[in-house]
């Protein structure tokens, strides 16, 4: 008998599963360990053999072999296995009578028996409990005095009584990020199966454990994760949230006022000597702040309807546009992708709606002083949305290189739209990042995040706003987004349409208007 044993640190402790490549009468095996690393899962068939010594039959040996195949779509076999509590061995290979082997040295046999006994003792010791590690990605735990451990008995109850053939048929498990990851086959609709499993989990253990139904990033198949709730406690801070948010809010008010006083923008150091001039920027600051406030109000109203708890918004000041918007943390675990989409899209939809309405009013209403703000018409090339509306409403009055007078409401509303748009970029934990995650899933949102950061990095070579924004996103809002309770079910199509609309409006605000404003210039361009 030739055994080669190599422990795998990432495998489930105590489960030494040995795939047999050959089982013959001469008892020569080629054994290999199944290596498990996180989400990786091998589909090799599993076999186990038990050596039976019969002292009454002249040391004749029998080998009882059982073979367990991974799920191959045969529901009857899985159902029978679930009812019996284990996979039954095959009849034709359950017991085989082996001819008398050649004489074996007694000392070697005893030595092998002692080594095998030591291995079994180690296995039993390691399988008594499963130690957990860090919490799920995106969730920051409190510092715990001791490691959280899930007993083996609890895992068996989870496999045999909480999960089941009608919800999630477990085929294997691994220690994973503060708990246990169960691999298997999802039955029926994910949302209904999640509700059934959660009810059984609560009936058995109360609120001690939390269930997540996620997608395996290796093969895009469903997996279930159970973790102790104590590892999911929200992070505490030394400074109260409201105090820090209030300090950021005061600075943001100052930058909003400063943004609308051109006389102070050229020399920031003179601001403290001419604070009385800040009152001139009050109307513009109020309009932009109103758009930002409506944005945050949309988030909180949607959060109340979905049971999502939001933290205090941190308004981020900006010298260039007055503010970069607000960073609002989600303080609890969101139930599913549809709820996340509702909360993430509600703010931009409210902000864009009010901003576009005020922008239209600014083009229609004449300035109160008859002059308003005098700007060069070419400035509207900076935004596809603003340039398109300006061309539609102003017509041939809008020309490159020609100064035009507009109501200052146009500039104030445009600033509010820009702040909404940069918060709707599909990156990290921005509103746009949460929207892309909710619509297309975690893997797609990671790709959107990388692509958006690269584009912002390239744009920062030409724009100060893009430079500061990419730094802010990279260090504070890069993610990852905390796991949802159930990430498999897609949102309703009407909410998907709302989310896509938000992303498109963000593009229209940020992308430049590429066409000439005058008909002559357009005809010259098309003639080529």
Coordinates of C-alpha atoms in Angstrom, one line a residue:
X1 CA 0.0 0.0 0.0
X2 CA 1.5 3.3 -1.1
X3 CA 0.0 6.4 0.5
X4 CA 1.0 10.0 -0.2
X5 CA -0.7 12.5 2.2
X6 CA -0.3 16.3 2.0
X7 CA -2.5 18.5 4.0
X8 CA -4.3 21.4 2.4
X9 CA -4.5 24.5 4.7
X10 CA -7.5 25.9 2.9
X11 CA -9.6 22.7 3.0
X12 CA -12.3 22.2 5.6
X13 CA -10.5 21.0 8.7
X14 CA -10.9 17.3 9.4
X15 CA -12.4 16.4 6.1
X16 CA -9.6 14.5 4.4
X17 CA -11.4 13.6 1.2
X18 CA -9.3 11.3 -1.0
X19 CA -10.2 11.0 -4.7
X20 CA -9.3 7.5 -5.8
X21 CA -8.0 7.1 -9.3
X22 CA -7.9 3.3 -9.0
X23 CA -9.3 0.6 -6.6
X24 CA -8.0 -2.9 -7.4
X25 CA -7.6 -6.2 -5.6
X26 CA -3.9 -5.7 -5.1
X27 CA -4.7 -2.7 -2.8
X28 CA -2.4 -0.3 -4.7
X29 CA -3.9 3.2 -4.7
X30 CA -3.0 6.5 -6.3
X31 CA -4.3 9.0 -3.8
X32 CA -4.6 12.7 -4.4
X33 CA -5.9 15.5 -2.1
X34 CA -8.6 17.8 -3.1
X35 CA -7.2 21.3 -2.8
X36 CA -9.8 24.0 -2.0
X37 CA -8.9 27.6 -2.0
X38 CA -11.8 30.0 -1.2
X39 CA -14.3 29.7 -4.0
X40 CA -12.5 27.1 -6.1
X41 CA -14.2 23.8 -6.3
X42 CA -13.1 20.6 -8.0
X43 CA -15.6 18.4 -9.8
X44 CA -13.6 15.2 -9.4
X45 CA -15.5 12.2 -8.1
X46 CA -14.9 11.4 -4.5
X47 CA -14.2 7.9 -3.1
X48 CA -13.5 6.6 0.3
X49 CA -12.2 3.2 1.3
X50 CA -12.2 1.4 4.6
X51 CA -9.8 -1.4 5.4
X52 CA -11.5 -4.2 7.4
X53 CA -9.4 -6.7 9.2
X54 CA -11.1 -10.0 10.1
X55 CA -9.0 -11.9 12.8
X56 CA -11.1 -15.0 12.4
X57 CA -10.3 -15.5 8.7
X58 CA -6.5 -15.8 8.6
X59 CA -6.1 -12.0 8.4
X60 CA -8.1 -11.8 5.2
X61 CA -8.8 -8.2 4.2
X62 CA -11.9 -6.7 2.9
X63 CA -12.3 -3.2 1.4
X64 CA -15.5 -1.3 1.6
X65 CA -15.6 1.4 -1.0
X66 CA -18.0 4.2 -1.5
X67 CA -18.0 6.6 -4.4
X68 CA -19.8 10.0 -4.3
X69 CA -20.2 11.9 -7.6
X70 CA -20.9 15.6 -7.6
X71 CA -24.3 16.8 -8.7
X72 CA -25.1 15.7 -12.2
X73 CA -28.6 16.8 -12.5
X74 CA -30.1 13.5 -11.1
X75 CA -32.6 14.8 -8.6
X76 CA -33.7 11.4 -7.4
X77 CA -30.2 10.5 -6.2
X78 CA -29.9 13.8 -4.4
X79 CA -33.3 13.4 -2.8
X80 CA -32.5 9.9 -1.6
X81 CA -29.2 11.1 -0.2
X82 CA -30.9 14.0 1.6
X83 CA -33.5 11.7 3.2
X84 CA -30.9 9.2 4.4
X85 CA -28.5 11.9 5.6
X86 CA -25.6 10.6 3.6
X87 CA -24.6 9.3 0.2
X88 CA -25.2 5.6 0.0
X89 CA -22.4 3.4 -1.3
X90 CA -22.7 1.6 -4.6
X91 CA -24.0 -2.0 -4.1
X92 CA -21.7 -3.6 -6.6
X93 CA -18.6 -2.1 -4.8
X94 CA -19.8 -2.0 -1.2
X95 CA -17.9 -5.2 -0.3
X96 CA -15.3 -7.0 -2.1
X97 CA -13.5 -10.2 -1.0
X98 CA -9.8 -10.0 -1.5
X99 CA -7.7 -13.1 -2.1
X100 CA -5.0 -13.8 0.6
X101 CA -2.1 -11.4 0.0
X102 CA 1.5 -12.3 0.1
X103 CA 3.1 -12.6 3.6
X104 CA 3.5 -9.2 5.1
X105 CA 6.0 -8.2 7.7
X106 CA 4.3 -7.8 11.1
X107 CA 6.4 -4.9 12.2
X108 CA 5.6 -2.9 9.0
X109 CA 1.9 -3.7 9.4
X110 CA 1.9 -2.5 13.0
X111 CA 3.8 0.6 12.1
X112 CA 1.3 1.5 9.4
X113 CA -1.6 0.8 11.9
X114 CA 0.0 3.2 14.4
X115 CA 0.6 5.9 11.7
X116 CA -3.0 5.6 10.5
X117 CA -4.3 5.9 14.1
X118 CA -2.3 9.1 14.6
X119 CA -3.8 10.5 11.4
X120 CA -7.3 9.6 12.6
X121 CA -6.7 11.3 15.9
X122 CA -5.5 14.5 14.2
X123 CA -8.6 14.4 12.0
X124 CA -11.0 14.1 14.9
X125 CA -9.2 16.9 16.8
X126 CA -9.3 19.3 13.8
X127 CA -12.9 18.5 12.9
X128 CA -14.3 19.4 16.3
X129 CA -14.8 23.1 15.2
X130 CA -14.2 25.4 12.3
X131 CA -12.3 28.6 13.1
X132 CA -13.5 31.7 11.2
X133 CA -11.4 34.5 9.8
X134 CA -12.3 38.1 8.8
X135 CA -15.9 39.2 8.0
X136 CA -17.3 39.3 4.5
X137 CA -15.6 41.8 2.1
X138 CA -17.0 45.4 2.6
X139 CA -18.1 44.8 6.2
X140 CA -15.8 46.1 9.0
X141 CA -16.1 44.3 12.3
X142 CA -15.5 45.5 15.8
X143 CA -12.3 44.3 17.5
X144 CA -13.1 41.0 19.2
X145 CA -11.2 39.6 22.2
X146 CA -11.2 36.0 20.8
X147 CA -11.7 34.2 17.5
X148 CA -15.3 33.3 16.6
X149 CA -15.7 29.6 16.0
X150 CA -18.5 27.6 14.5
X151 CA -18.8 24.1 16.1
X152 CA -18.9 21.1 13.8
X153 CA -22.3 20.1 15.3
X154 CA -23.7 23.5 14.2
X155 CA -22.4 22.9 10.7
X156 CA -24.1 19.5 10.6
X157 CA -27.4 21.0 11.7
X158 CA -27.1 23.7 9.0
X159 CA -26.4 21.1 6.3
X160 CA -29.1 18.6 7.3
X161 CA -31.9 20.7 8.9
X162 CA -31.5 24.3 7.7
X163 CA -30.6 23.7 4.1
X164 CA -32.5 21.1 2.2
X165 CA -33.4 19.4 -1.0
X166 CA -36.2 21.9 -1.6
X167 CA -34.1 25.0 -1.2
X168 CA -30.3 24.5 -1.4
X169 CA -28.8 21.1 -1.7
X170 CA -25.4 21.2 0.0
X171 CA -22.6 19.2 -1.7
X172 CA -19.5 20.6 0.2
X173 CA -18.4 23.3 2.6
X174 CA -15.3 25.4 3.3
X175 CA -14.3 27.9 6.0
X176 CA -14.8 31.3 4.5
X177 CA -14.5 34.9 5.8
X178 CA -15.8 34.6 9.3
X179 CA -18.1 31.6 8.8
X180 CA -18.8 28.7 6.5
X181 CA -19.3 28.7 2.7
X182 CA -21.7 26.0 1.4
X183 CA -21.5 24.9 -2.2
X184 CA -24.4 23.1 -3.8
X185 CA -27.4 23.4 -6.0
X186 CA -30.0 26.1 -5.7
X187 CA -33.6 24.9 -6.0
X188 CA -36.4 27.2 -7.4
X189 CA -36.3 31.0 -7.2
X190 CA -33.5 32.4 -5.1
X191 CA -35.7 34.9 -3.2
X192 CA -38.1 32.2 -2.1
X193 CA -35.4 29.7 -1.2
X194 CA -33.6 32.4 0.8
X195 CA -36.8 33.2 2.8
X196 CA -37.2 29.5 3.6
X197 CA -33.6 29.0 4.7
X198 CA -33.6 32.2 6.8
X199 CA -36.8 31.1 8.6
X200 CA -35.3 27.7 9.4
X201 CA -32.0 29.3 10.5
X202 CA -33.9 31.6 12.9
X203 CA -36.0 28.8 14.3
X204 CA -32.9 26.7 15.1
X205 CA -30.4 29.4 16.3
X206 CA -32.4 32.7 16.7
X207 CA -30.4 35.7 15.6
X208 CA -27.0 34.1 16.3
X209 CA -26.1 33.6 12.6
X210 CA -26.7 35.5 9.4
X211 CA -27.3 33.9 6.0
X212 CA -26.0 35.3 2.7
X213 CA -26.9 33.9 -0.7
X214 CA -24.2 35.0 -3.1
X215 CA -22.7 34.3 -6.5
X216 CA -19.5 32.3 -6.8
X217 CA -17.1 34.6 -8.8
X218 CA -15.3 31.5 -10.1
X219 CA -18.2 29.9 -12.0
X220 CA -21.1 32.3 -11.4
X221 CA -23.0 29.6 -9.5
X222 CA -24.9 30.3 -6.3
X223 CA -23.2 29.7 -2.9
X224 CA -24.5 30.2 0.6
X225 CA -22.5 31.7 3.4
X226 CA -23.4 31.6 7.1
X227 CA -21.5 33.9 9.5
X228 CA -22.0 34.8 13.2
X229 CA -23.8 38.1 13.5
X230 CA -21.3 39.3 16.0
X231 CA -18.8 39.7 13.2
X232 CA -21.1 42.0 11.3
X233 CA -21.4 44.8 14.0
X234 CA -21.0 48.3 12.5
X235 CA -17.7 50.1 12.9
X236 CA -17.5 52.6 15.7
X237 CA -15.7 55.9 15.4
X238 CA -14.0 58.0 18.1
X239 CA -15.7 61.2 16.7
X240 CA -19.5 61.2 16.6
X241 CA -20.9 61.1 13.0
X242 CA -23.0 64.2 13.4
X243 CA -20.0 66.3 14.6
X244 CA -17.8 65.3 11.7
X245 CA -20.7 65.7 9.2
X246 CA -21.5 69.2 10.7
X247 CA -17.9 70.3 10.3
X248 CA -17.8 69.2 6.6
X249 CA -21.2 70.8 6.1
X250 CA -19.9 74.2 7.3
X251 CA -16.9 74.1 5.0
X252 CA -19.2 73.1 2.1
X253 CA -21.5 76.1 2.7
X254 CA -18.4 78.3 2.6
X255 CA -17.2 76.8 -0.7
X256 CA -20.7 77.1 -2.2
X257 CA -20.8 80.8 -1.4
X258 CA -17.3 81.3 -2.7
X259 CA -18.1 79.5 -5.9
X260 CA -20.6 82.2 -6.8
X261 CA -18.4 85.2 -6.1
X262 CA -16.0 85.6 -9.0
X263 CA -14.2 88.5 -7.4
X264 CA -12.9 86.3 -4.6
X265 CA -12.1 83.2 -6.7
X266 CA -9.0 84.9 -8.3
X267 CA -7.5 85.6 -4.8
X268 CA -8.6 83.1 -2.2
X269 CA -6.5 84.7 0.5
X270 CA -8.5 87.9 0.2
X271 CA -11.7 86.1 1.2
X272 CA -11.1 86.5 4.9
X273 CA -10.6 90.2 4.5
X274 CA -13.8 90.6 2.4
X275 CA -16.3 88.2 4.1
X276 CA -19.1 90.6 3.4
X277 CA -18.8 89.8 -0.3
X278 CA -19.8 86.2 0.4
X279 CA -23.4 87.4 0.6
X280 CA -23.4 88.0 -3.1
X281 CA -23.0 84.3 -3.6
X282 CA -26.0 83.4 -1.5
X283 CA -28.6 83.0 -4.3
X284 CA -26.4 80.7 -6.3
X285 CA -25.4 78.7 -3.2
X286 CA -29.0 78.3 -2.2
X287 CA -30.0 76.9 -5.7
X288 CA -27.1 74.5 -5.8
X289 CA -27.6 73.4 -2.2
X290 CA -31.3 72.9 -2.9
X291 CA -30.4 70.4 -5.7
X292 CA -28.0 68.6 -3.3
X293 CA -30.6 68.5 -0.6
X294 CA -33.3 67.1 -2.9
X295 CA -30.7 64.5 -3.9
X296 CA -30.1 63.3 -0.3
X297 CA -33.9 63.5 0.5
X298 CA -34.5 61.1 -2.4
X299 CA -32.1 58.6 -0.8
X300 CA -33.6 58.8 2.6
X301 CA -37.2 58.5 1.4
X302 CA -36.3 55.4 -0.6
X303 CA -34.3 54.0 2.3
X304 CA -37.4 54.3 4.6
X305 CA -39.5 52.4 2.1
X306 CA -37.0 49.5 1.8
X307 CA -35.8 49.2 5.4
X308 CA -32.3 50.4 4.6
X309 CA -30.5 52.5 7.3
X310 CA -28.4 55.4 6.1
X311 CA -25.8 57.2 8.0
X312 CA -25.4 61.0 8.3
X313 CA -24.4 62.5 4.9
X314 CA -20.9 64.0 4.7
X315 CA -20.9 66.9 2.2
X316 CA -17.6 67.2 0.5
X317 CA -16.4 70.8 -0.2
X318 CA -14.9 71.7 -3.6
X319 CA -13.1 75.0 -4.6
X320 CA -14.0 74.4 -8.2
X321 CA -17.8 73.7 -8.2
X322 CA -18.7 74.4 -4.6
X323 CA -19.2 70.7 -3.5
X324 CA -18.6 67.2 -4.7
X325 CA -21.9 66.0 -3.2
X326 CA -22.2 63.9 -0.1
X327 CA -20.9 60.5 1.0
X328 CA -23.7 58.6 2.7
X329 CA -22.9 55.2 4.3
X330 CA -25.3 52.3 4.4
X331 CA -25.4 51.1 8.0
X332 CA -27.1 47.8 7.7
X333 CA -27.2 44.8 5.3
X334 CA -29.4 45.5 2.3
X335 CA -31.8 42.7 1.5
X336 CA -31.4 42.4 -2.2
X337 CA -30.3 44.1 -5.4
X338 CA -33.7 45.7 -6.1
X339 CA -33.7 47.5 -2.7
X340 CA -30.1 48.7 -3.3
X341 CA -31.2 50.0 -6.8
X342 CA -34.2 51.9 -5.4
X343 CA -32.1 53.6 -2.8
X344 CA -29.1 54.4 -5.1
X345 CA -31.2 55.7 -8.0
X346 CA -33.7 57.7 -5.9
X347 CA -31.2 60.5 -5.1
X348 CA -29.9 61.1 -8.6
X349 CA -33.4 61.0 -10.1
X350 CA -34.6 63.6 -7.7
X351 CA -31.5 65.8 -8.2
X352 CA -31.6 65.5 -12.0
X353 CA -35.3 66.2 -12.2
X354 CA -35.0 69.5 -10.2
X355 CA -31.8 70.5 -11.9
X356 CA -33.2 70.1 -15.4
X357 CA -36.3 72.0 -14.4
X358 CA -34.3 74.9 -13.1
X359 CA -32.0 74.8 -16.1
X360 CA -35.0 75.2 -18.5
X361 CA -36.4 78.0 -16.3
X362 CA -33.0 79.7 -16.5
X363 CA -33.1 79.7 -20.3
X364 CA -36.7 80.9 -20.5
X365 CA -36.8 83.5 -17.8
X366 CA -35.0 86.8 -18.5
X367 CA -32.4 88.1 -16.0
X368 CA -34.0 90.2 -13.2
X369 CA -31.5 93.1 -13.8
X370 CA -31.8 92.8 -17.6
X371 CA -28.1 91.7 -18.0
X372 CA -27.7 88.5 -16.0
X373 CA -24.5 86.6 -16.6
X374 CA -22.5 87.4 -19.7
X375 CA -20.7 84.3 -21.0
X376 CA -19.1 83.1 -24.3
X377 CA -21.4 80.8 -26.2
X378 CA -18.7 78.2 -26.6
X379 CA -18.9 77.3 -22.9
X380 CA -22.0 75.2 -23.6
X381 CA -19.7 72.8 -25.5
X382 CA -18.6 71.5 -22.1
X383 CA -21.8 69.5 -21.6
X384 CA -23.9 67.6 -24.1
X385 CA -27.1 68.1 -22.0
X386 CA -26.6 71.8 -21.4
X387 CA -25.4 72.4 -24.9
X388 CA -28.3 70.5 -26.5
X389 CA -30.9 72.4 -24.4
X390 CA -29.2 75.7 -25.1
X391 CA -29.2 75.1 -28.9
X392 CA -32.8 74.0 -28.7
X393 CA -34.0 77.0 -26.8
X394 CA -31.7 79.8 -28.0
X395 CA -31.4 78.8 -31.6
X396 CA -29.1 80.9 -33.8
X397 CA -28.4 83.3 -30.9
X398 CA -26.0 80.8 -29.6
X399 CA -22.7 81.1 -31.5
X400 CA -19.1 80.2 -30.8
X401 CA -17.0 83.3 -29.9
X402 CA -20.1 85.4 -29.3
X403 CA -21.0 86.7 -25.8
X404 CA -24.5 86.1 -24.7
X405 CA -26.5 87.1 -21.6
X406 CA -28.3 84.4 -19.7
X407 CA -30.1 84.2 -16.4
X408 CA -27.7 83.2 -13.6
X409 CA -30.1 80.4 -12.8
X410 CA -28.6 78.5 -15.8
X411 CA -25.2 78.5 -14.2
X412 CA -26.4 77.5 -10.8
X413 CA -28.6 74.7 -12.0
X414 CA -25.8 73.5 -14.3
X415 CA -23.5 73.2 -11.3
X416 CA -26.1 71.2 -9.4
X417 CA -26.5 68.9 -12.4
X418 CA -22.7 68.4 -12.6
X419 CA -22.5 67.4 -8.9
X420 CA -25.3 64.9 -9.5
X421 CA -23.6 63.5 -12.6
X422 CA -20.2 62.9 -11.0
X423 CA -21.9 61.1 -8.1
X424 CA -23.6 58.9 -10.7
X425 CA -20.4 57.7 -12.3
X426 CA -20.4 53.8 -12.1
X427 CA -17.5 53.5 -9.8
X428 CA -17.1 52.0 -6.3
X429 CA -19.6 53.0 -3.7
X430 CA -20.8 56.1 -5.6
X431 CA -24.5 56.1 -6.5
X432 CA -23.6 55.0 -10.0
X433 CA -21.4 52.2 -8.7
X434 CA -24.3 50.9 -6.5
X435 CA -26.6 51.2 -9.5
X436 CA -24.4 49.2 -11.8
X437 CA -23.9 46.6 -9.1
X438 CA -27.7 46.3 -8.5
X439 CA -28.4 45.9 -12.3
X440 CA -25.5 43.7 -13.5
X441 CA -24.0 42.1 -10.4
X442 CA -20.8 42.3 -8.5
X443 CA -18.4 41.1 -11.2
X444 CA -19.7 43.7 -13.8
X445 CA -19.6 46.5 -11.2
X446 CA -15.9 45.8 -10.5
X447 CA -15.2 46.1 -14.2
X448 CA -17.1 49.4 -14.4
X449 CA -15.2 50.7 -11.5
X450 CA -11.8 50.0 -13.0
X451 CA -12.9 51.4 -16.4
X452 CA -14.3 54.6 -14.8
X453 CA -11.2 55.2 -12.6
X454 CA -9.0 54.9 -15.7
X455 CA -11.2 57.4 -17.6
X456 CA -11.2 59.8 -14.6
X457 CA -7.4 59.5 -14.4
X458 CA -7.0 60.4 -18.1
X459 CA -9.5 63.3 -17.7
X460 CA -7.5 64.6 -14.7
X461 CA -4.7 65.5 -17.1
X462 CA -7.0 68.2 -18.5
X463 CA -9.4 69.0 -15.7
X464 CA -8.8 69.9 -12.0
X465 CA -12.3 68.7 -11.1
X466 CA -11.6 65.2 -12.5
X467 CA -8.2 65.1 -10.7
X468 CA -9.7 65.8 -7.2
X469 CA -12.6 63.5 -7.9
X470 CA -10.5 60.5 -8.9
X471 CA -8.4 61.0 -5.8
X472 CA -11.6 61.1 -3.7
X473 CA -13.1 58.0 -5.3
X474 CA -9.8 56.0 -5.2
X475 CA -9.2 56.6 -1.5
X476 CA -12.7 56.9 0.0
X477 CA -15.3 55.4 -2.4
X478 CA -13.5 52.7 -4.2
X479 CA -15.4 49.9 -2.4
X480 CA -16.0 47.0 -2.3
X481 CA -19.8 47.3 -1.8
X482 CA -20.8 45.3 1.3
X483 CA -22.5 42.0 0.5
X484 CA -26.3 41.9 0.2
X485 CA -28.4 39.2 2.0
X486 CA -29.4 37.8 -1.4
X487 CA -27.5 38.9 -4.5
X488 CA -28.9 36.4 -7.1
X489 CA -32.3 37.7 -7.9
X490 CA -32.3 40.4 -10.6
X491 CA -34.3 43.7 -10.0
X492 CA -37.6 44.4 -11.6
X493 CA -37.3 45.8 -15.2
X494 CA -38.9 49.1 -14.3
X495 CA -36.3 49.8 -11.7
X496 CA -33.6 48.7 -14.1
X497 CA -34.9 51.3 -16.6
X498 CA -34.7 54.0 -13.9
X499 CA -31.1 53.0 -13.1
X500 CA -30.0 53.0 -16.7
X501 CA -31.7 56.5 -17.1
X502 CA -29.5 57.8 -14.3
X503 CA -26.3 56.5 -15.9
X504 CA -27.3 58.0 -19.3
X505 CA -28.1 61.4 -17.7
X506 CA -24.7 61.3 -16.0
X507 CA -23.0 60.7 -19.4
X508 CA -25.0 63.5 -21.1
X509 CA -24.0 66.0 -18.4
X510 CA -20.3 65.0 -18.4
X511 CA -19.7 64.4 -22.1
X512 CA -19.0 67.5 -24.3
X513 CA -21.3 68.8 -27.0
X514 CA -19.5 67.9 -30.2
X515 CA -21.5 69.7 -32.9
X516 CA -21.2 73.4 -34.0
X517 CA -23.9 75.7 -32.8
X518 CA -24.3 77.7 -36.0
X519 CA -25.9 76.2 -39.1
X520 CA -23.2 77.6 -41.3
X521 CA -20.5 75.9 -39.3
X522 CA -22.5 72.7 -39.3
X523 CA -22.9 72.8 -43.1
X524 CA -19.2 73.4 -43.5
X525 CA -18.4 70.4 -41.3
X526 CA -20.8 68.1 -43.1
X527 CA -19.5 69.1 -46.5
X528 CA -16.2 67.4 -45.7

